[in-house]
Amino acid sequence: MSSFVTPPPPLKSNIVRTFSLGGKFFIILMLALVMSISGFFIESLTTERASIHGVQQASESAPAQPERLFGVELADSYRAIHRSLHYITLFLGLVFLTYFLFEVMTGRSVHPAQYALVGVAQTIFYLLLLSFAEHLGFDLSFLIAGGCTVGLFAINTHWLFHSRKLGMRALGVFTLLYAFIYVLLRVEAYALLVGAVASFFAVAAAMYVTRNVDWYGEGAPVAAATAAGGRDSWLD
């Protein structure tokens, strides 16, 4: 009698795909929450810098103060940065969601470490914003810091997905995202309304883009979408 034992069949790739879609989605959510903790450290740094330059209160409710540095109203800049930090979790979540949708629709896997690097880049954006705002004012500083970060994200998308076309589309998506955050910070009276409505449409867009994705891993997402709708993915 032969002692040879037939090895068990290898796990199907769809099981790995199921984990990468389902499990990774929750990992990304947790990563966004954890990395948003960095906002507390940046907020403390903002308060410290405000104290150094003689601005007693760098908060949203603080009255306008005459302290200036190189002609820049520091109180206004510090208040704007504090307000931007209030939305750091939403901002990180939208950035991660964009990368996740790219990953799902292209079928390429992105390691969670890459998401962590994107989160670090987003945190550095706030440091750039703070450092430039002390000399150039909030508006111009947001343009410079946001432009650098958006460009980095677009190039990183090209590197991760090996697609120049997708990198250009990422440039457009992240430009709109940063423009939305800027508008959200400048319309103080309607900030809650604008943020809530925009978040609703962002979730609705994510639902629409992933409507044909096989979350259980029984088929490739792009192939399932093509078979169901008879069209290629919008990322092709």
Coordinates of N, CA and C in Angstrom, one line a residue:
M1 N 0.8 -1.2 0.0 CA 0.0 0.0 0.0 C 0.9 1.2 0.0
S2 N 0.6 2.1 -0.9 CA 1.5 3.3 -1.0 C 1.2 4.3 0.1
S3 N 2.3 4.8 0.6 CA 2.1 5.8 1.7 C 2.0 7.2 1.2
F4 N 1.9 7.3 -0.1 CA 1.9 8.7 -0.7 C 0.5 9.3 -0.4
V5 N 0.5 10.5 0.1 CA -0.7 11.2 0.4 C -0.8 12.4 -0.5
T6 N -2.0 12.4 -1.1 CA -2.2 13.5 -2.1 C -2.3 14.8 -1.3
P7 N -1.5 15.8 -1.7 CA -1.6 17.1 -1.0 C -2.9 17.8 -1.3
P8 N -3.3 18.5 -0.3 CA -4.6 19.3 -0.5 C -4.5 20.3 -1.6
P9 N -5.6 20.5 -2.3 CA -5.5 21.4 -3.4 C -5.2 22.8 -2.9
P10 N -4.4 23.6 -3.7 CA -4.1 24.9 -3.3 C -5.3 25.8 -3.1
L11 N -5.2 26.8 -2.2 CA -6.3 27.7 -2.0 C -6.5 28.5 -3.3
K12 N -7.7 28.7 -3.6 CA -8.0 29.5 -4.8 C -7.6 31.0 -4.6
S13 N -7.2 31.6 -5.7 CA -6.8 33.0 -5.6 C -8.0 33.9 -5.2
N14 N -9.2 33.4 -5.4 CA -10.4 34.2 -5.0 C -10.5 34.4 -3.5
I15 N -9.9 33.4 -2.7 CA -10.0 33.5 -1.3 C -9.1 34.7 -0.9
V16 N -7.9 34.7 -1.5 CA -7.0 35.8 -1.2 C -7.6 37.1 -1.6
R17 N -8.3 37.1 -2.8 CA -8.9 38.3 -3.3 C -10.0 38.8 -2.3
T18 N -10.7 37.8 -1.8 CA -11.8 38.1 -0.8 C -11.2 38.9 0.4
F19 N -10.1 38.4 0.9 CA -9.5 39.0 2.0 C -9.0 40.4 1.6
S20 N -8.4 40.5 0.4 CA -7.9 41.8 0.0 C -9.0 42.8 -0.2
L21 N -10.2 42.4 -0.5 CA -11.3 43.3 -0.7 C -12.0 43.6 0.6
G22 N -12.4 42.5 1.3 CA -13.2 42.7 2.5 C -12.3 43.1 3.7
G23 N -11.3 42.2 4.0 CA -10.5 42.5 5.1 C -9.7 43.8 5.0
K24 N -9.1 44.0 3.8 CA -8.3 45.2 3.6 C -9.2 46.5 3.8
F25 N -10.5 46.4 3.4 CA -11.3 47.6 3.5 C -11.4 48.1 5.0
F26 N -11.6 47.1 5.9 CA -11.7 47.4 7.3 C -10.3 47.8 7.9
I27 N -9.2 47.2 7.3 CA -7.9 47.6 7.7 C -7.6 49.1 7.4
I28 N -8.1 49.5 6.2 CA -7.9 50.9 5.7 C -8.7 51.8 6.6
L29 N -9.9 51.4 7.0 CA -10.7 52.3 7.9 C -10.0 52.5 9.2
M30 N -9.5 51.4 9.8 CA -8.8 51.5 11.0 C -7.5 52.3 10.9
L31 N -6.8 52.1 9.8 CA -5.6 52.9 9.5 C -5.9 54.4 9.5
A32 N -7.0 54.8 8.8 CA -7.4 56.2 8.7 C -7.7 56.7 10.1
L33 N -8.3 56.0 11.0 CA -8.6 56.4 12.3 C -7.4 56.6 13.2
V34 N -6.5 55.6 13.0 CA -5.2 55.6 13.8 C -4.3 56.8 13.4
M35 N -4.2 57.0 12.1 CA -3.3 58.0 11.6 C -3.9 59.4 11.8
S36 N -5.2 59.5 12.0 CA -5.8 60.8 12.3 C -5.4 61.3 13.7
I37 N -4.8 60.4 14.5 CA -4.3 60.8 15.9 C -3.2 61.8 15.7
S38 N -2.5 61.8 14.6 CA -1.4 62.7 14.4 C -1.9 64.2 14.4
G39 N -3.2 64.3 14.1 CA -3.8 65.7 14.1 C -3.7 66.3 15.4
F40 N -3.7 65.6 16.5 CA -3.6 66.1 17.9 C -2.2 66.7 18.1
F41 N -1.2 66.0 17.6 CA 0.2 66.5 17.7 C 0.4 67.8 16.9
I42 N -0.2 67.8 15.7 CA 0.0 69.0 14.8 C -0.8 70.2 15.4
E43 N -2.0 69.9 16.0 CA -2.7 70.9 16.7 C -2.0 71.5 17.9
S44 N -1.3 70.6 18.6 CA -0.4 71.1 19.7 C 0.7 72.0 19.2
L45 N 1.3 71.6 18.1 CA 2.4 72.3 17.5 C 1.9 73.7 17.0
T46 N 0.6 73.7 16.5 CA 0.1 75.0 16.0 C -0.2 75.9 17.2
T47 N -0.7 75.4 18.3 CA -0.9 76.2 19.5 C 0.5 76.7 20.0
E48 N 1.5 75.9 20.0 CA 2.8 76.3 20.5 C 3.4 77.4 19.6
R49 N 3.3 77.2 18.3 CA 3.8 78.3 17.4 C 3.0 79.6 17.5
A50 N 1.7 79.5 17.8 CA 0.9 80.7 18.0 C 1.4 81.4 19.3
S51 N 1.7 80.6 20.3 CA 2.2 81.2 21.5 C 3.5 81.9 21.3
I52 N 4.4 81.3 20.6 CA 5.7 81.9 20.3 C 5.6 83.2 19.6
H53 N 4.6 83.3 18.7 CA 4.5 84.6 17.9 C 3.5 85.5 18.6
G54 N 3.1 85.3 19.8 CA 2.3 86.2 20.5 C 0.8 86.2 20.3
V55 N 0.4 85.1 19.6 CA -1.1 85.0 19.4 C -1.6 84.1 20.5
Q56 N -2.4 84.7 21.4 CA -2.8 84.1 22.6 C -3.7 82.9 22.3
Q57 N -4.6 83.0 21.4 CA -5.6 81.9 21.1 C -5.6 81.7 19.6
A58 N -5.3 80.4 19.3 CA -5.3 80.0 17.9 C -6.4 79.1 17.7
S59 N -7.6 79.5 17.9 CA -8.8 78.7 17.8 C -9.8 79.3 16.9
E60 N -10.8 78.6 16.5 CA -11.8 79.0 15.6 C -12.6 80.2 16.1
S61 N -12.8 80.2 17.5 CA -13.6 81.3 18.1 C -12.8 82.5 18.6
A62 N -11.4 82.4 18.3 CA -10.6 83.5 18.8 C -10.8 84.8 18.0
P63 N -10.9 86.0 18.6 CA -11.1 87.2 17.9 C -9.8 87.6 17.1
A64 N -10.0 88.4 16.1 CA -8.9 88.8 15.2 C -7.9 89.6 16.1
Q65 N -6.6 89.3 15.9 CA -5.6 90.0 16.7 C -4.6 90.6 15.7
P66 N -3.9 91.7 16.2 CA -3.1 92.5 15.3 C -1.7 91.8 15.0
E67 N -1.4 90.7 15.7 CA 0.0 90.2 15.5 C 0.2 89.8 14.0
R68 N 1.3 90.2 13.5 CA 1.7 89.9 12.1 C 3.1 89.5 12.0
L69 N 3.4 88.7 11.0 CA 4.8 88.3 10.7 C 5.0 88.4 9.2
F70 N 5.9 89.3 8.8 CA 6.1 89.5 7.4 C 4.8 89.9 6.7
G71 N 3.9 90.7 7.4 CA 2.7 91.2 6.8 C 1.6 90.1 6.8
V72 N 1.8 89.0 7.4 CA 0.8 87.9 7.5 C 0.0 88.0 8.8
E73 N -1.3 88.0 8.7 CA -2.1 87.9 10.0 C -2.1 86.5 10.5
L74 N -1.3 86.3 11.6 CA -1.0 85.0 12.1 C -2.3 84.4 12.7
A75 N -3.1 85.2 13.4 CA -4.3 84.6 14.1 C -5.2 84.0 13.0
D76 N -5.4 84.6 11.9 CA -6.3 84.0 10.9 C -5.7 82.7 10.3
S77 N -4.4 82.7 10.1 CA -3.7 81.5 9.6 C -3.8 80.3 10.6
Y78 N -3.6 80.6 11.9 CA -3.6 79.6 12.9 C -5.1 79.1 13.1
R79 N -6.0 80.0 13.0 CA -7.4 79.5 13.2 C -7.8 78.6 12.0
A80 N -7.4 79.0 10.8 CA -7.7 78.2 9.6 C -7.1 76.8 9.7
I81 N -5.9 76.7 10.2 CA -5.2 75.4 10.3 C -5.9 74.6 11.4
H82 N -6.3 75.2 12.5 CA -7.1 74.5 13.5 C -8.3 73.9 12.9
R83 N -9.0 74.7 12.1 CA -10.3 74.2 11.5 C -10.0 73.1 10.5
S84 N -8.9 73.2 9.8 CA -8.6 72.1 8.8 C -8.3 70.8 9.6
L85 N -7.7 70.9 10.8 CA -7.4 69.7 11.5 C -8.7 69.0 12.1
H86 N -9.8 69.7 12.1 CA -11.1 69.1 12.5 C -11.6 68.1 11.5
Y87 N -11.1 68.2 10.3 CA -11.6 67.4 9.2 C -10.5 66.3 8.8
I88 N -9.5 66.1 9.6 CA -8.4 65.3 9.2 C -8.8 63.8 9.0
T89 N -9.8 63.3 9.8 CA -10.3 62.0 9.7 C -11.0 61.8 8.4
L90 N -11.9 62.8 8.1 CA -12.7 62.8 6.8 C -11.7 62.9 5.6
F91 N -10.7 63.7 5.7 CA -9.8 63.9 4.7 C -9.0 62.6 4.4
L92 N -8.4 62.0 5.4 CA -7.7 60.8 5.3 C -8.6 59.7 4.7
G93 N -9.8 59.6 5.2 CA -10.8 58.6 4.7 C -11.1 58.7 3.2
L94 N -11.2 60.0 2.8 CA -11.5 60.2 1.4 C -10.3 59.8 0.5
V95 N -9.1 60.2 1.0 CA -7.9 59.8 0.2 C -7.7 58.3 0.1
F96 N -7.9 57.6 1.3 CA -7.7 56.2 1.3 C -8.8 55.5 0.4
L97 N -10.0 56.1 0.5 CA -11.1 55.5 -0.3 C -10.8 55.6 -1.8
T98 N -10.2 56.7 -2.2 CA -9.9 56.9 -3.6 C -8.9 55.8 -4.1
Y99 N -7.9 55.6 -3.2 CA -6.9 54.6 -3.6 C -7.5 53.2 -3.6
F100 N -8.4 53.0 -2.6 CA -9.1 51.6 -2.6 C -9.9 51.4 -3.8
L101 N -10.6 52.4 -4.3 CA -11.4 52.3 -5.5 C -10.6 52.0 -6.7
F102 N -9.4 52.7 -6.8 CA -8.5 52.4 -7.8 C -8.0 50.9 -7.8
E103 N -7.8 50.5 -6.6 CA -7.3 49.1 -6.4 C -8.4 48.1 -6.8
V104 N -9.6 48.3 -6.4 CA -10.7 47.4 -6.7 C -11.0 47.3 -8.2
M105 N -11.0 48.5 -8.8 CA -11.5 48.5 -10.2 C -10.4 48.1 -11.2
T106 N -9.1 48.2 -10.8 CA -8.0 47.8 -11.6 C -7.6 46.3 -11.4
G107 N -8.0 45.8 -10.2 CA -7.6 44.4 -9.9 C -6.2 44.3 -9.3
R108 N -5.5 45.4 -9.2 CA -4.1 45.4 -8.6 C -4.1 45.6 -7.1
S109 N -3.3 44.8 -6.4 CA -3.3 44.9 -5.0 C -2.2 45.9 -4.5
V110 N -2.7 46.7 -3.5 CA -1.8 47.7 -2.9 C -1.6 47.3 -1.4
H111 N -0.4 47.2 -1.0 CA -0.1 46.8 0.3 C -0.5 47.8 1.3
P112 N -1.0 47.4 2.5 CA -1.3 48.4 3.6 C -0.2 49.4 3.9
A113 N 1.1 48.9 3.7 CA 2.2 49.8 4.0 C 2.2 51.0 3.1
Q114 N 1.7 50.8 1.8 CA 1.6 51.9 0.9 C 0.5 52.9 1.3
Y115 N -0.6 52.4 1.9 CA -1.6 53.3 2.5 C -1.0 54.1 3.6
A116 N -0.2 53.4 4.4 CA 0.4 54.1 5.6 C 1.3 55.2 5.1
L117 N 2.1 55.0 4.0 CA 2.9 56.1 3.4 C 2.1 57.2 2.9
V118 N 0.9 56.9 2.3 CA 0.0 57.9 1.8 C -0.5 58.8 3.0
G119 N -0.8 58.1 4.1 CA -1.2 58.8 5.3 C -0.1 59.7 5.9
V120 N 1.1 59.2 5.9 CA 2.2 60.0 6.3 C 2.4 61.3 5.4
A121 N 2.2 61.1 4.1 CA 2.3 62.2 3.2 C 1.2 63.2 3.5
Q122 N 0.0 62.7 3.9 CA -1.1 63.6 4.2 C -0.8 64.4 5.5
T123 N -0.1 63.7 6.4 CA 0.2 64.4 7.7 C 1.3 65.5 7.4
I124 N 2.2 65.2 6.6 CA 3.3 66.2 6.2 C 2.6 67.4 5.5
F125 N 1.5 67.1 4.8 CA 0.8 68.3 4.2 C 0.4 69.3 5.2
Y126 N 0.0 68.9 6.4 CA -0.4 69.8 7.4 C 0.8 70.6 8.0
L127 N 1.9 69.9 8.1 CA 3.2 70.5 8.5 C 3.6 71.6 7.5
L128 N 3.6 71.2 6.2 CA 3.9 72.2 5.2 C 3.0 73.4 5.3
L129 N 1.7 73.1 5.5 CA 0.7 74.2 5.5 C 1.0 75.1 6.7
L130 N 1.3 74.6 7.9 CA 1.6 75.4 9.0 C 2.9 76.2 8.8
S131 N 3.9 75.6 8.3 CA 5.2 76.3 8.1 C 5.1 77.4 7.1
F132 N 4.4 77.1 6.0 CA 4.3 78.2 5.0 C 3.3 79.3 5.4
A133 N 2.3 78.9 6.2 CA 1.3 79.9 6.5 C 1.8 81.0 7.4
E134 N 2.9 80.7 8.2 CA 3.5 81.7 9.0 C 4.2 82.8 8.2
H135 N 4.5 82.5 7.0 CA 5.2 83.5 6.1 C 4.4 84.0 4.9
L136 N 3.5 83.1 4.4 CA 2.8 83.5 3.2 C 1.3 83.6 3.3
G137 N 0.8 83.3 4.5 CA -0.7 83.3 4.7 C -1.3 82.0 4.3
F138 N -2.5 81.8 4.8 CA -3.1 80.5 4.7 C -3.5 80.1 3.2
D139 N -4.0 81.1 2.5 CA -4.5 80.7 1.1 C -3.4 80.3 0.2
L140 N -2.3 81.1 0.1 CA -1.2 80.7 -0.7 C -0.5 79.5 -0.2
S141 N -0.4 79.3 1.1 CA 0.2 78.1 1.7 C -0.6 76.9 1.3
F142 N -1.9 77.0 1.4 CA -2.7 75.8 1.0 C -2.5 75.4 -0.4
L143 N -2.3 76.4 -1.3 CA -2.1 76.2 -2.7 C -0.8 75.5 -2.9
I144 N 0.3 75.9 -2.2 CA 1.6 75.3 -2.4 C 1.6 73.9 -1.8
A145 N 1.2 73.8 -0.5 CA 1.3 72.5 0.1 C 0.3 71.5 -0.5
G146 N -0.9 72.0 -0.9 CA -1.8 71.1 -1.6 C -1.3 70.7 -2.9
G147 N -0.7 71.6 -3.7 CA -0.2 71.3 -5.0 C 0.9 70.2 -5.0
C148 N 1.8 70.4 -4.0 CA 2.9 69.4 -3.9 C 2.3 68.0 -3.5
T149 N 1.4 68.0 -2.6 CA 0.8 66.7 -2.1 C 0.0 66.0 -3.2
V150 N -0.8 66.8 -3.9 CA -1.6 66.2 -5.0 C -0.7 65.7 -6.1
G151 N 0.4 66.4 -6.4 CA 1.4 65.9 -7.4 C 2.0 64.6 -7.0
L152 N 2.4 64.6 -5.7 CA 3.0 63.4 -5.1 C 2.0 62.2 -5.2
F153 N 0.7 62.4 -4.9 CA -0.2 61.3 -4.9 C -0.4 60.8 -6.4
A154 N -0.5 61.8 -7.3 CA -0.6 61.4 -8.7 C 0.5 60.5 -9.2
I155 N 1.8 61.0 -8.9 CA 2.9 60.2 -9.2 C 3.0 58.8 -8.5
N156 N 2.6 58.8 -7.3 CA 2.5 57.6 -6.5 C 1.5 56.6 -7.1
T157 N 0.4 57.1 -7.6 CA -0.6 56.3 -8.3 C 0.0 55.7 -9.5
H158 N 0.7 56.5 -10.3 CA 1.4 55.9 -11.5 C 2.4 54.8 -11.1
W159 N 3.1 55.0 -10.0 CA 4.1 54.0 -9.6 C 3.4 52.7 -9.2
L160 N 2.3 52.9 -8.4 CA 1.7 51.7 -7.8 C 0.9 50.9 -8.9
F161 N 0.2 51.6 -9.8 CA -0.6 50.9 -10.7 C 0.0 50.8 -12.1
H162 N 1.2 51.3 -12.3 CA 1.9 51.2 -13.6 C 1.0 51.7 -14.8
S163 N 0.3 52.8 -14.5 CA -0.6 53.4 -15.5 C -0.5 54.9 -15.5
R164 N 0.0 55.5 -16.6 CA 0.1 56.9 -16.6 C -1.2 57.6 -16.8
K165 N -2.1 56.9 -17.5 CA -3.5 57.4 -17.6 C -4.2 57.5 -16.2
L166 N -4.0 56.4 -15.4 CA -4.6 56.4 -14.1 C -4.0 57.5 -13.2
G167 N -2.7 57.7 -13.4 CA -2.0 58.8 -12.6 C -2.6 60.1 -13.0
M168 N -2.9 60.4 -14.2 CA -3.5 61.7 -14.6 C -5.0 61.8 -14.0
R169 N -5.7 60.7 -14.0 CA -7.0 60.7 -13.4 C -6.9 60.9 -11.9
A170 N -5.9 60.3 -11.3 CA -5.7 60.6 -9.9 C -5.4 62.0 -9.6
L171 N -4.7 62.6 -10.5 CA -4.4 64.1 -10.4 C -5.6 64.9 -10.4
G172 N -6.6 64.6 -11.3 CA -7.8 65.3 -11.3 C -8.7 65.0 -10.1
V173 N -8.7 63.8 -9.6 CA -9.6 63.4 -8.5 C -9.1 64.1 -7.2
F174 N -7.7 64.0 -7.0 CA -7.2 64.6 -5.7 C -7.2 66.1 -5.8
T175 N -7.1 66.7 -7.0 CA -7.3 68.2 -7.1 C -8.6 68.6 -6.7
L176 N -9.7 67.9 -7.1 CA -11.0 68.2 -6.7 C -11.2 68.0 -5.2
L177 N -10.6 67.0 -4.7 CA -10.7 66.7 -3.2 C -10.1 67.8 -2.4
Y178 N -8.9 68.3 -2.8 CA -8.3 69.4 -2.0 C -9.0 70.7 -2.2
A179 N -9.6 70.9 -3.4 CA -10.4 72.1 -3.6 C -11.6 72.0 -2.8
F180 N -12.2 70.9 -2.6 CA -13.4 70.7 -1.7 C -13.0 71.0 -0.3
I181 N -11.9 70.6 0.2 CA -11.5 70.8 1.6 C -11.2 72.3 1.7
Y182 N -10.6 73.0 0.8 CA -10.4 74.4 0.9 C -11.7 75.2 0.9
V183 N -12.6 74.8 0.1 CA -14.0 75.5 0.1 C -14.6 75.2 1.5
L184 N -14.5 74.0 2.0 CA -15.1 73.7 3.2 C -14.6 74.5 4.4
L185 N -13.3 74.9 4.3 CA -12.7 75.7 5.3 C -13.0 77.2 5.2
R186 N -13.4 77.6 4.0 CA -13.7 79.0 3.8 C -15.1 79.4 4.0
V187 N -16.0 78.4 3.9 CA -17.5 78.7 4.1 C -17.9 78.3 5.5
E188 N -17.4 79.1 6.5 CA -17.6 78.7 7.9 C -19.1 78.5 8.2
A189 N -20.0 79.4 7.7 CA -21.4 79.3 8.0 C -22.1 78.1 7.5
Y190 N -21.5 77.5 6.4 CA -22.2 76.4 5.8 C -21.2 75.2 5.8
A191 N -20.2 75.2 6.6 CA -19.2 74.1 6.6 C -19.8 72.7 6.9
L192 N -20.7 72.7 7.9 CA -21.3 71.4 8.3 C -22.2 70.9 7.2
L193 N -23.0 71.8 6.6 CA -23.9 71.4 5.5 C -23.1 70.9 4.3
V194 N -22.1 71.7 3.9 CA -21.3 71.3 2.7 C -20.6 70.0 3.0
G195 N -20.0 69.8 4.2 CA -19.3 68.6 4.5 C -20.2 67.4 4.5
A196 N -21.4 67.5 5.1 CA -22.3 66.4 5.1 C -22.8 66.0 3.7
V197 N -23.2 67.0 2.9 CA -23.7 66.7 1.6 C -22.6 66.1 0.7
A198 N -21.4 66.6 0.8 CA -20.3 66.1 0.0 C -19.9 64.7 0.4
S199 N -20.0 64.4 1.7 CA -19.7 63.0 2.2 C -20.7 62.1 1.7
F200 N -22.0 62.5 1.7 CA -23.0 61.6 1.2 C -22.8 61.3 -0.3
F201 N -22.5 62.3 -1.1 CA -22.2 62.0 -2.5 C -21.0 61.2 -2.7
A202 N -20.0 61.3 -1.9 CA -18.8 60.5 -2.0 C -19.1 59.0 -1.7
V203 N -19.9 58.8 -0.7 CA -20.3 57.4 -0.4 C -21.2 56.8 -1.6
A204 N -22.1 57.7 -2.1 CA -22.9 57.3 -3.2 C -22.1 56.9 -4.4
A205 N -21.0 57.7 -4.7 CA -20.2 57.5 -5.8 C -19.4 56.2 -5.6
A206 N -19.0 55.9 -4.4 CA -18.3 54.6 -4.1 C -19.2 53.5 -4.3
M207 N -20.4 53.6 -3.9 CA -21.4 52.5 -4.2 C -21.6 52.3 -5.6
Y208 N -21.7 53.3 -6.4 CA -21.9 53.2 -7.9 C -20.7 52.5 -8.5
V209 N -19.5 53.0 -8.2 CA -18.3 52.4 -8.8 C -18.1 51.0 -8.5
T210 N -18.5 50.6 -7.3 CA -18.3 49.2 -6.9 C -19.6 48.3 -7.0
R211 N -20.5 48.8 -7.8 CA -21.8 48.1 -7.9 C -21.7 46.7 -8.5
N212 N -20.7 46.5 -9.4 CA -20.5 45.2 -10.0 C -19.3 44.4 -9.5
V213 N -18.8 44.9 -8.4 CA -17.6 44.2 -7.8 C -18.1 42.9 -7.0
D214 N -17.4 41.8 -7.3 CA -17.8 40.6 -6.6 C -17.0 40.5 -5.3
W215 N -17.6 41.0 -4.2 CA -16.9 41.1 -2.9 C -16.6 39.7 -2.3
Y216 N -17.3 38.7 -2.8 CA -17.1 37.3 -2.3 C -16.0 36.6 -3.0
G217 N -15.4 37.2 -4.0 CA -14.3 36.7 -4.7 C -14.5 35.6 -5.7
E218 N -15.7 35.4 -6.2 CA -16.0 34.4 -7.1 C -15.6 34.7 -8.6
G219 N -15.2 35.9 -8.8 CA -14.7 36.4 -10.1 C -14.0 37.7 -10.0
A220 N -13.2 38.0 -11.0 CA -12.5 39.2 -11.0 C -13.4 40.4 -11.0
P221 N -13.1 41.5 -10.3 CA -14.1 42.6 -10.3 C -14.3 43.2 -11.7
V222 N -13.2 43.4 -12.4 CA -13.4 44.1 -13.7 C -14.1 43.1 -14.7
A223 N -13.8 41.8 -14.6 CA -14.5 40.9 -15.5 C -15.9 40.8 -15.1
A224 N -16.3 40.8 -13.8 CA -17.7 40.8 -13.4 C -18.4 42.0 -13.9
A225 N -17.7 43.2 -13.8 CA -18.4 44.4 -14.3 C -18.6 44.4 -15.8
T226 N -17.6 43.9 -16.5 CA -17.8 43.8 -18.0 C -18.9 42.9 -18.4
A227 N -19.0 41.7 -17.7 CA -20.0 40.8 -18.0 C -21.4 41.3 -17.7
A228 N -21.5 42.0 -16.6 CA -22.8 42.5 -16.2 C -23.3 43.7 -17.0
G229 N -22.3 44.6 -17.4 CA -22.8 45.8 -18.1 C -22.4 45.8 -19.5
G230 N -21.5 44.9 -19.9 CA -21.1 44.9 -21.3 C -20.1 46.0 -21.7
R231 N -19.6 46.6 -20.7 CA -18.6 47.7 -20.9 C -17.4 47.5 -20.1
D232 N -16.3 48.1 -20.5 CA -15.1 48.0 -19.7 C -15.1 48.9 -18.5
S233 N -14.2 48.8 -17.6 CA -14.1 49.6 -16.5 C -13.8 51.1 -16.9
W234 N -14.3 52.0 -16.1 CA -14.0 53.4 -16.4 C -12.6 53.8 -16.2
L235 N -11.8 52.9 -15.6 CA -10.4 53.2 -15.4 C -9.5 52.7 -16.6
D236 N -10.1 51.9 -17.5 CA -9.4 51.4 -18.7 C -9.0 52.5 -19.6

